[in-house]
Amino acid sequence: MKTELMCGRLVTLSKHLLQFSPSSPSLFKNPVISACSSTKTHEAFITVEPQVGLYDEVVKIHCHRFPTGVKITLHGEVENDRKNIFASCGYYSTDHNGHIDVTAQSSQGGTYTGVEPMGIFWSLKPAPGQPPTSRLIIKDTERPCIFRLRAYLGHLSLASIYSQPVSQLEILASLNVERWVKGKDVTRLEIEEGRVRGVLYLPKGEGPFQGVIDMFGANGGVIEYRAALLASRGFAALCLPYFKFKDLPKDLSTLDYDYFEEAINWLSSHPKVHSQGIGVVATSKGVENALFMGAYSPKISAVVCINGYPFVTAGDLTSKGQVLLKGAQMSLDHMLITDEGLDLRAAYPVQSEIIPIWKGKAKYLILSSMDDFQINSNLHEELLAACPEEKKKDIEVVQYTGAGHLLEPPFNPLCRTTINPAYGIVLKFGGQPLDHARAQVDSWKRILEFLRKNIPTE
């Protein structure tokens, strides 16, 4: 089930209503390209439309001229920047014409089942023999993520596929698919303005565009792929690091609000950005930053919070040397050690000082995953309880059953457990693959609509 709280009213929708729907038309106007370069008309081949496109686009996969009435395994594979391999597979049967239409036919097994046009992408997981803590994250936005598709005769498990040399597998057809987070007309600019560090992504044209600051969590550094994708969908997006990057602080012992205010002022005064107000999108630790930016800056109009705390954690929030908000301290006694990593849902005291978002004018979209093992998914109740009644109308809360901590743009595979590079610890993120995939599609659509509606353009 997906639970949605709007203006204090609880609405429950059936999970089956969350169906995948095509995104905007491709920004890469390429023809359908087959895997078969031979001119022989009897050879089997795969087509994907679009074969080159944006990461959040739905694709159509078809298999042609295969043997009739046989079992086929469709196998997907991709590597991250560390050369860790992720794999998926679906089991299909060809029709009387030797054809498979992945958009209409059910997978009978593998890493996903049922009619799942994008199942080969969202059900990816670390391949046999790969580190289970691997995360598929795109670090170089100037290059595509290359997905390799292969079709094998028979129904083969991933264990079977990876236990033998490729030369021993009966491959009927193969094809590479390019998925980009950065549209071909999007410009990437590294930013060093005053104290502000980051990367700005701009759509094609003179603008002005709706501006968005994008932040992630306690990994530190820059994670650019979402900002690149936001720019591909029409926003001027500033990927804003706040520690462990260049000359920024090395840790989270303190947070300086003045740094974030400087970033707000810089982006909102950019000649290609609408100056009447900007938005913020943030995940995990970044949510705290987004909330206090909305609370203290009149230039913030729209805030998207993805699985984060409504209070400051770790170090204090300061401004001009004075403490604005005390940082809640983690309790080691309330951490739970599991087979998949640390469960931190009860690690921070609920009675911490709530960030006073009612002091600002921003509207809020709060996205909460019910199977998140890093954040207590009901902490939004503490935020709502602290808000005056008139502010609650500006807050929309959407909860997703079965989704894990790391809600990302559509079709990126679930990351259930990972290593935090800043601290070297294994964390349990949680989530169930299908529920998580549904939540990512729904939440991304909501994020884009929310930003377009609530960032002023006049």
PDB file of C-alpha atoms in Angstrom, residues 2-12 395-399:
ATOM      1  CA  LYS A   2       1.022   3.596  -0.515  1.00  0.00           C
ATOM      2  CA  THR A   3      -0.097   6.059   2.127  1.00  0.00           C
ATOM      3  CA  GLU A   4      -0.425   9.723   1.381  1.00  0.00           C
ATOM      4  CA  LEU A   5      -0.923  12.519   3.915  1.00  0.00           C
ATOM      5  CA  MET A   6      -2.001  15.871   2.535  1.00  0.00           C
ATOM      6  CA  CYS A   7      -2.865  18.858   4.735  1.00  0.00           C
ATOM      7  CA  GLY A   8      -3.480  16.603   7.729  1.00  0.00           C
ATOM      8  CA  ARG A   9      -5.801  14.276   5.787  1.00  0.00           C
ATOM      9  CA  LEU A  10      -4.837  10.630   5.350  1.00  0.00           C
ATOM     10  CA  VAL A  11      -5.559   9.026   1.996  1.00  0.00           C
ATOM     11  CA  THR A  12      -4.787   5.387   1.177  1.00  0.00           C
ATOM     12  CA  ILE A 395       3.198  20.120   3.674  1.00  0.00           C
ATOM     13  CA  GLU A 396       2.458  17.005   1.644  1.00  0.00           C
ATOM     14  CA  VAL A 397       3.633  13.625   2.969  1.00  0.00           C
ATOM     15  CA  VAL A 398       3.768  10.485   0.829  1.00  0.00           C
ATOM     16  CA  GLN A 399       4.765   7.138   2.337  1.00  0.00           C
TER      17      GLN A 399
END
